[in-house]
Structures are given as structure tokens and as C-alpha cells.
Amino acid sequence: MDLLILTGMSGSGKSKALSTLEDIGYYCIDNFPPQLLLNFTELMGRDTLSSQKIAITVDARSKEKFVEFSGVLDELDSNNVPYSLLFLDCDDTVLLSRYKETRRIHPLMNDDVKHIEEALRLERNILTPIRGRANYYVNTTQFSPAQLRLRLNEIFSKSYNGGLMTVHFVSFGFKYGILSDADLV
């Protein structure tokens, strides 16, 4: 099993990253409770599909459960479970801008945490120990979604062709109509 655990700041592009990883060929699971990682890896180790590439997102939406994430990683290490950790980060000013654009509520905002700046500060404090353990660190501050996709392809795609365009030439006759999936005719 090729296990990739994806985490990072909320708003840094984890959903876009998960979509990219899915396109690369990973089986993707979003918002996975960290406590189930051990059971999941044990189950996948017995499964006939154990050679599959799997990407799991674990993030602050797990709230109280996320605090135990570092301990779960320690247990994975002690059980010799191979995994890679991808951490996505972004500057707070850009995160604030992204939250304003999408009008989404930060997952850590509640009755005690009323301001997004406070939620970002709290999340950054929670994620600090995890960030240091990451095998891959990507700062998405200056990235567009397309640039993030390109960067993840560079890191994780075995068949990455350096960003070169693939062109398919197809011959067809107009008798049965134009090709439905043609971009340029």
C-alpha cells in the first residue's frame, strides 16, 4: 500500500490537492478521523488491493480528534507502516482573502472562537508539530489551482511529462456527426 496522508491549513488547497491525487490514480478519502488510521492500515494490509495508492486527508475539521494525530503517526511509525505526509501551508493574509472570496466559515470557529484570525492562529498552533514531520511541504501562497496541480504532478505522478501537452490526432467522417470529445476540429 502506498499511503499518503495529506494535511495542512484550512483553505490552503487540500480539496484541490485531493482532486489532483485522484486524477493521478490515488484512491482518496477526505476528512478521515485520525484514530481510524491504524485500523485502516491493518485492514488494507490484509486486503488484496494492498498495492493500491491511497491518499487520506486528516485536518482540523476533526476538531478534538485531531489533537491525537501526532500520537497516531507515532503508532504508525512503531508498527513500521510506510506512509508519506504532505503538508499544505499558506500565509494567513492569503487564507483570509480566500475565506472572504468563498464566504466559508473556518472549521475551528465556534462559540469560543468568533474571529477567523483567531481560528487561523489556533489551527497553526495545532498543526506546528505535524508540519515538522512532513515528508513534503508545499506553500500554496503564490499558487493558482493549476500551479498546485502541476506541483503535485511533479512530486507524485510517475508518468509526469514535465508539463508537456499531449496531442491525440483522430480521423473521423462527418457522416455520423462531429466527435463528442473533440477540443479542436
Short mmCIF file of C-alpha atoms in Angstrom, two decimals:
data_model
loop_
_atom_site.label_atom_id
_atom_site.label_comp_id
_atom_site.label_asym_id
_atom_site.label_seq_id
_atom_site.Cartn_x
_atom_site.Cartn_y
_atom_site.Cartn_z
CA MET A 1 0.00 0.00 0.00
CA ASP A 2 1.28 3.43 -0.96
CA LEU A 3 -0.25 5.61 1.78
CA LEU A 4 -0.14 9.40 1.50
CA ILE A 5 -1.54 11.42 4.40
CA LEU A 6 -2.50 14.96 3.42
CA THR A 7 -2.90 17.70 6.00
CA GLY A 8 -2.34 21.41 6.41
CA MET A 9 -4.03 24.73 6.93
CA SER A 10 -7.73 25.00 6.09
CA GLY A 11 -8.00 26.97 2.88
CA SER A 12 -4.53 26.01 1.64
CA GLY A 13 -5.86 23.82 -1.17
CA LYS A 14 -6.32 20.35 0.33
CA SER A 15 -9.53 19.71 -1.64
CA LYS A 16 -7.84 20.72 -4.90
CA ALA A 17 -4.84 18.58 -3.98
CA LEU A 18 -7.08 15.60 -3.29
CA SER A 19 -8.75 16.02 -6.69
CA THR A 20 -5.33 16.09 -8.35
CA LEU A 21 -4.20 13.00 -6.48
CA GLU A 22 -7.37 11.23 -7.55
CA ASP A 23 -6.60 12.10 -11.17
CA ILE A 24 -3.08 10.70 -10.73
CA GLY A 25 -4.56 7.37 -9.61
CA TYR A 26 -4.84 7.58 -5.83
CA TYR A 27 -7.90 6.27 -4.03
CA CYS A 28 -8.86 9.35 -1.99
CA ILE A 29 -10.60 9.69 1.36
CA ASP A 30 -11.43 13.17 2.70
CA ASN A 31 -11.77 14.23 6.35
CA PHE A 32 -10.65 10.89 7.79
CA PRO A 33 -10.66 10.62 11.61
CA PRO A 34 -7.02 10.15 12.68
CA GLN A 35 -7.89 7.45 15.23
CA LEU A 36 -9.07 5.14 12.42
CA LEU A 37 -5.76 5.28 10.54
CA LEU A 38 -4.30 2.31 12.43
CA ASN A 39 -7.38 0.16 11.83
CA PHE A 40 -7.49 1.26 8.19
CA THR A 41 -3.85 0.37 7.51
CA GLU A 42 -4.33 -3.00 9.20
CA LEU A 43 -7.40 -3.68 7.09
CA MET A 44 -5.66 -2.60 3.87
CA GLY A 45 -2.63 -4.74 4.73
CA ARG A 46 -4.85 -7.84 4.67
CA ASP A 47 -6.71 -6.74 1.54
CA THR A 48 -5.86 -7.99 -1.92
CA LEU A 49 -5.82 -4.36 -3.06
CA SER A 50 -2.89 -3.56 -0.76
CA SER A 51 -0.81 -2.41 -3.73
CA GLN A 52 -3.20 0.49 -4.31
CA LYS A 53 -2.16 4.12 -3.89
CA ILE A 54 -4.25 5.76 -1.15
CA ALA A 55 -4.45 9.44 -0.17
CA ILE A 56 -6.16 10.37 3.08
CA THR A 57 -6.93 13.89 4.26
CA VAL A 58 -6.71 14.47 8.00
CA ASP A 59 -7.27 18.04 9.09
CA ALA A 60 -8.62 20.43 11.68
CA ARG A 61 -12.23 19.64 10.78
CA SER A 62 -11.71 16.61 13.03
CA LYS A 63 -11.56 19.15 15.90
CA GLU A 64 -10.80 17.36 19.20
CA LYS A 65 -9.81 14.17 17.41
CA PHE A 66 -7.05 15.98 15.53
CA VAL A 67 -5.09 16.55 18.74
CA GLU A 68 -4.37 12.79 18.80
CA PHE A 69 -2.99 12.83 15.23
CA SER A 70 0.66 13.10 16.29
CA GLY A 71 0.25 10.06 18.55
CA VAL A 72 -1.35 8.11 15.70
CA LEU A 73 1.65 8.92 13.48
CA ASP A 74 3.94 7.66 16.27
CA GLU A 75 1.99 4.38 16.35
CA LEU A 76 2.22 4.05 12.57
CA ASP A 77 5.99 4.52 12.87
CA SER A 78 6.30 1.98 15.68
CA ASN A 79 4.24 -0.56 13.67
CA ASN A 80 6.50 0.03 10.64
CA VAL A 81 3.60 1.16 8.48
CA PRO A 82 5.06 3.03 5.49
CA TYR A 83 3.44 6.37 4.76
CA SER A 84 4.27 9.80 3.42
CA LEU A 85 2.98 13.04 4.88
CA LEU A 86 2.14 16.01 2.65
CA PHE A 87 1.65 19.34 4.42
CA LEU A 88 -0.02 22.24 2.58
CA ASP A 89 0.55 25.69 4.03
CA CYS A 90 -0.35 29.25 3.09
CA ASP A 91 0.21 32.74 4.52
CA ASP A 92 -2.56 34.00 6.78
CA THR A 93 -3.24 37.09 4.63
CA VAL A 94 -3.93 34.88 1.61
CA LEU A 95 -6.03 32.49 3.70
CA LEU A 96 -8.12 35.44 4.91
CA SER A 97 -8.61 36.54 1.32
CA ARG A 98 -9.61 33.03 0.24
CA TYR A 99 -12.15 32.79 3.05
CA LYS A 100 -13.60 36.15 2.05
CA GLU A 101 -13.87 35.05 -1.59
CA THR A 102 -15.58 31.74 -0.80
CA ARG A 103 -17.59 33.07 2.16
CA ARG A 104 -16.90 29.83 4.00
CA ILE A 105 -16.61 29.52 7.77
CA HIS A 106 -13.33 28.26 9.19
CA PRO A 107 -13.83 24.78 10.73
CA LEU A 108 -12.45 25.87 14.12
CA MET A 109 -14.84 28.80 14.53
CA ASN A 110 -17.43 28.22 17.25
CA ASP A 111 -18.88 29.97 20.32
CA ASP A 112 -15.40 30.36 21.84
CA VAL A 113 -13.54 31.27 18.62
CA LYS A 114 -15.53 34.00 16.89
CA HIS A 115 -12.94 35.60 14.58
CA ILE A 116 -11.24 33.96 11.63
CA GLU A 117 -7.85 35.40 12.59
CA GLU A 118 -8.12 33.68 15.95
CA ALA A 119 -9.18 30.41 14.28
CA LEU A 120 -6.18 30.56 11.92
CA ARG A 121 -3.82 31.22 14.84
CA LEU A 122 -5.31 28.27 16.78
CA GLU A 123 -5.08 25.96 13.77
CA ARG A 124 -1.46 26.96 13.09
CA ASN A 125 -0.58 26.14 16.73
CA ILE A 126 -2.27 22.74 16.48
CA LEU A 127 -0.51 21.93 13.18
CA THR A 128 3.02 23.03 14.17
CA PRO A 129 4.17 19.59 15.43
CA ILE A 130 2.72 17.86 12.35
CA ARG A 131 4.38 20.29 9.94
CA GLY A 132 7.79 19.29 11.24
CA ARG A 133 7.11 15.63 10.44
CA ALA A 134 6.07 16.21 6.83
CA ASN A 135 7.92 14.44 4.02
CA TYR A 136 6.58 17.01 1.55
CA TYR A 137 5.86 20.66 2.29
CA VAL A 138 4.07 22.83 -0.27
CA ASN A 139 3.35 26.50 0.39
CA THR A 140 0.38 27.49 -1.79
CA THR A 141 0.53 31.23 -1.09
CA GLN A 142 1.53 32.14 -4.64
CA PHE A 143 -0.12 29.14 -6.33
CA SER A 144 -3.20 29.15 -8.51
CA PRO A 145 -5.16 25.87 -8.54
CA ALA A 146 -3.46 24.97 -11.85
CA GLN A 147 0.00 25.63 -10.36
CA LEU A 148 -0.81 23.45 -7.33
CA ARG A 149 -1.94 20.70 -9.69
CA LEU A 150 1.31 20.99 -11.65
CA ARG A 151 3.44 20.89 -8.48
CA LEU A 152 1.65 17.79 -7.14
CA ASN A 153 2.03 16.09 -10.50
CA GLU A 154 5.77 16.80 -10.35
CA ILE A 155 6.00 15.21 -6.91
CA PHE A 156 3.61 12.24 -7.09
CA SER A 157 2.96 11.28 -10.69
CA LYS A 158 5.23 8.57 -12.06
CA SER A 159 4.15 9.42 -15.61
CA TYR A 160 4.58 13.18 -15.29
CA ASN A 161 5.80 14.53 -18.62
CA GLY A 162 7.17 17.87 -17.47
CA GLY A 163 4.01 19.80 -18.23
CA LEU A 164 4.13 18.94 -21.91
CA MET A 165 0.84 18.90 -23.76
CA THR A 166 -0.43 15.59 -25.06
CA VAL A 167 -1.97 15.72 -28.52
CA HIS A 168 -4.21 13.00 -29.96
CA PHE A 169 -4.94 13.01 -33.69
CA VAL A 170 -8.17 11.26 -34.61
CA SER A 171 -9.54 10.81 -38.09
CA PHE A 172 -13.33 10.77 -38.47
CA GLY A 173 -16.03 11.35 -41.05
CA PHE A 174 -18.74 14.00 -40.78
CA LYS A 175 -21.32 11.44 -41.97
CA TYR A 176 -22.03 10.40 -38.35
CA GLY A 177 -21.51 13.82 -36.80
CA ILE A 178 -18.64 15.57 -35.10
CA LEU A 179 -16.67 13.79 -32.37
CA SER A 180 -18.25 14.42 -28.97
CA ASP A 181 -14.93 14.73 -27.12
CA ALA A 182 -13.04 16.83 -29.68
CA ASP A 183 -11.47 20.03 -28.36
CA LEU A 184 -10.37 21.41 -31.70
CA VAL A 185 -11.61 20.34 -35.14
#
